[in-house]
Amino acid sequence: MANIEKLIWPGSTQLAPVPPVLVGCGGGQLPNNLFTVAWTGIACSRPPLITIAVRPERYSYGLIRASGEFTVNLPTAPLARAVDFCGVRSGRDLDKFAACRLTPLSGSAVSAPLVAECPLSLECRVEQTLELGSHTLFLARILAIQVNADWVDASGRLNLERDGLLAYAHGHYYGLGACLGHFGFSVRRKASAASRRRETRPSTSK
């Protein structure tokens, strides 16, 4: 057993890395806006649900409350500067699409804008809102997905490992690194080894 010294800190938001996503909101009769959210995650697969946590004082909070919709857009490493900018500047003061030279894209199921430069965008409609304290949690159903066609291979597989999707860890941005395995690879490797042992074992008969 490893002898590793541990420090005990008070409970805090130390989970990392997390995905810094560009959230589109507004649209329709509301102004388009973009802001950066690092506290997001899938909450359920059937139905497909996602959460984002937003401070009530943010400009985008009112837009999401008013429309009940938003989009979650996954940026790549070349968009790191835009992601940071959209997290530190307010849409009250400027058009962040224009400031970052990003292209608003119409949704197929929501009025909130998508980001054309992001390879994957989720169109979401709020189903529940939870006031938690410093943040409000929006639980939303994923109604539709828009994905770059060149990120889908001939077999129909979405290659999200391409071009370094962004990760955020304690104030720093990182590109997605090398693939270390695939879902279930630890079990499959053991199963394959067991199969090879059975195949090489001499057969016996009574």
XYZ file of C-alpha atoms in Angstrom:
206
model
C 0.000 0.000 0.000
C 1.393 3.416 -0.996
C 2.444 5.726 1.790
C 1.118 9.048 0.482
C 0.783 12.071 2.744
C -2.576 13.836 2.414
C -3.529 17.370 3.430
C -7.062 18.109 4.614
C -8.598 21.348 3.341
C -12.084 22.793 3.954
C -14.698 21.872 1.354
C -14.378 24.016 -1.781
C -14.683 23.926 -5.567
C -11.469 22.053 -6.334
C -12.842 19.720 -9.025
C -10.634 19.881 -12.121
C -10.238 19.710 -15.007
C -13.616 20.901 -16.262
C -14.772 21.871 -19.755
C -14.901 25.647 -20.341
C -17.836 25.981 -22.748
C -19.249 28.960 -24.580
C -22.913 29.332 -23.669
C -25.101 31.155 -26.147
C -28.206 32.893 -24.854
C -30.765 35.458 -25.920
C -32.001 35.360 -29.496
C -35.494 36.042 -30.787
C -36.594 39.346 -29.256
C -33.562 39.312 -26.950
C -29.997 40.341 -27.848
C -27.547 37.588 -28.694
C -24.925 36.986 -26.037
C -22.086 34.623 -25.210
C -20.510 33.811 -21.870
C -18.099 31.224 -20.564
C -19.189 28.514 -18.122
C -16.836 25.969 -16.571
C -19.406 24.430 -14.236
C -21.417 22.294 -16.612
C -22.114 18.601 -16.987
C -24.420 15.891 -18.248
C -27.020 14.984 -15.620
C -29.002 12.243 -17.371
C -28.961 10.222 -20.590
C -32.677 9.378 -20.913
C -33.878 12.030 -21.357
C -30.646 13.821 -22.295
C -30.195 16.527 -19.641
C -27.389 18.984 -18.985
C -26.708 21.513 -16.240
C -24.985 24.871 -16.121
C -24.344 26.908 -12.959
C -24.656 30.699 -13.337
C -24.274 33.592 -10.915
C -27.514 35.639 -10.776
C -25.589 38.919 -11.206
C -24.348 37.908 -14.647
C -25.995 39.565 -17.626
C -26.644 36.182 -19.237
C -28.621 34.990 -16.199
C -31.484 37.351 -17.050
C -31.441 36.315 -20.704
C -31.721 32.622 -19.827
C -34.468 33.353 -17.300
C -36.392 35.312 -19.913
C -36.060 32.828 -22.784
C -35.724 29.489 -20.978
C -33.157 28.452 -23.578
C -29.414 28.354 -24.122
C -26.783 26.574 -26.202
C -23.610 24.845 -25.037
C -20.753 25.137 -27.518
C -17.513 23.140 -27.183
C -14.471 25.245 -28.140
C -11.121 24.040 -29.406
C -7.653 25.246 -28.440
C -7.535 28.006 -31.117
C -10.562 29.575 -29.395
C -8.918 29.785 -25.959
C -8.535 33.582 -26.135
C -12.201 34.011 -27.080
C -13.270 31.672 -24.278
C -11.301 33.681 -21.747
C -12.597 37.001 -23.120
C -16.218 35.855 -22.929
C -15.653 34.889 -19.299
C -14.242 38.242 -18.145
C -16.216 40.760 -20.221
C -19.935 41.442 -19.897
C -22.473 41.406 -22.686
C -23.956 44.521 -21.106
C -21.008 46.467 -22.501
C -20.340 44.995 -25.940
C -21.289 42.414 -28.562
C -18.987 39.501 -27.721
C -19.700 37.717 -31.002
C -18.347 40.739 -32.867
C -15.513 41.399 -30.410
C -14.247 37.800 -30.740
C -14.998 37.538 -34.473
C -17.295 34.606 -33.851
C -20.293 33.763 -36.003
C -23.764 33.381 -34.447
C -25.547 30.375 -35.916
C -29.295 29.803 -35.806
C -30.554 26.877 -33.782
C -32.861 24.205 -35.146
C -34.909 23.912 -31.935
C -34.106 27.033 -29.870
C -33.793 30.764 -30.468
C -30.504 31.079 -28.576
C -27.485 31.438 -30.892
C -24.883 28.745 -31.506
C -21.217 29.417 -32.277
C -20.382 28.371 -35.837
C -16.654 28.075 -35.050
C -17.267 25.429 -32.355
C -17.330 21.857 -33.713
C -20.144 20.706 -31.427
C -23.130 22.646 -30.113
C -26.015 21.498 -27.918
C -29.412 23.192 -28.146
C -31.011 23.234 -24.688
C -34.325 24.183 -23.072
C -34.543 24.755 -19.328
C -36.702 22.283 -17.419
C -35.792 23.091 -13.798
C -34.091 25.920 -11.965
C -32.462 25.511 -8.562
C -31.328 28.460 -6.452
C -28.260 27.075 -4.675
C -26.525 30.093 -3.133
C -23.806 31.889 -5.079
C -25.010 30.136 -8.249
C -28.280 29.092 -9.853
C -28.386 25.677 -11.497
C -30.240 25.432 -14.797
C -31.224 21.860 -15.660
C -32.054 21.658 -19.353
C -33.079 19.093 -21.931
C -30.792 18.715 -24.941
C -33.203 19.078 -27.856
C -30.769 18.935 -30.760
C -27.064 18.800 -31.564
C -25.187 20.492 -34.374
C -21.796 19.035 -35.263
C -19.216 19.774 -37.941
C -19.574 17.192 -40.702
C -15.797 16.756 -40.993
C -15.644 15.624 -37.361
C -17.727 12.544 -38.238
C -15.876 9.652 -39.882
C -17.136 7.222 -42.519
C -18.559 4.903 -39.851
C -20.585 7.730 -38.307
C -18.347 8.084 -35.250
C -17.915 11.569 -33.815
C -14.187 12.282 -33.397
C -14.211 14.715 -30.489
C -10.539 14.063 -29.775
C -9.554 16.145 -32.795
C -7.906 19.574 -32.570
C -7.607 19.753 -28.780
C -10.893 20.501 -27.085
C -10.296 22.842 -24.170
C -10.033 21.912 -20.499
C -9.822 24.311 -17.546
C -7.960 23.603 -14.314
C -7.648 26.176 -11.541
C -7.217 29.268 -13.681
C -5.410 27.712 -16.658
C -6.568 26.464 -20.065
C -5.271 23.217 -21.597
C -5.807 21.381 -24.868
C -7.079 17.819 -24.791
C -4.039 15.548 -24.615
C -3.165 12.073 -25.845
C -5.775 9.327 -25.733
C -4.956 6.886 -22.929
C -7.646 4.306 -23.632
C -11.288 3.883 -24.569
C -14.376 3.136 -22.520
C -14.084 -0.369 -21.094
C -10.518 -0.906 -22.331
C -9.352 -2.230 -18.943
C -11.942 -5.000 -18.970
C -11.492 -5.811 -22.649
C -7.735 -6.176 -22.292
C -8.162 -8.606 -19.397
C -10.798 -10.524 -21.298
C -8.546 -10.767 -24.334
C -5.656 -12.056 -22.232
C -7.918 -14.683 -20.664
C -9.116 -15.719 -24.112
C -5.550 -16.079 -25.345
C -4.694 -18.285 -22.379
C -7.676 -20.529 -23.125
C -6.709 -20.750 -26.778
C -3.127 -21.812 -25.998
C -4.098 -24.304 -23.276
C -3.812 -27.914 -24.571
C -7.119 -29.709 -24.930
C -7.812 -32.879 -22.947
C -10.332 -35.653 -23.471
C -11.522 -38.427 -21.222
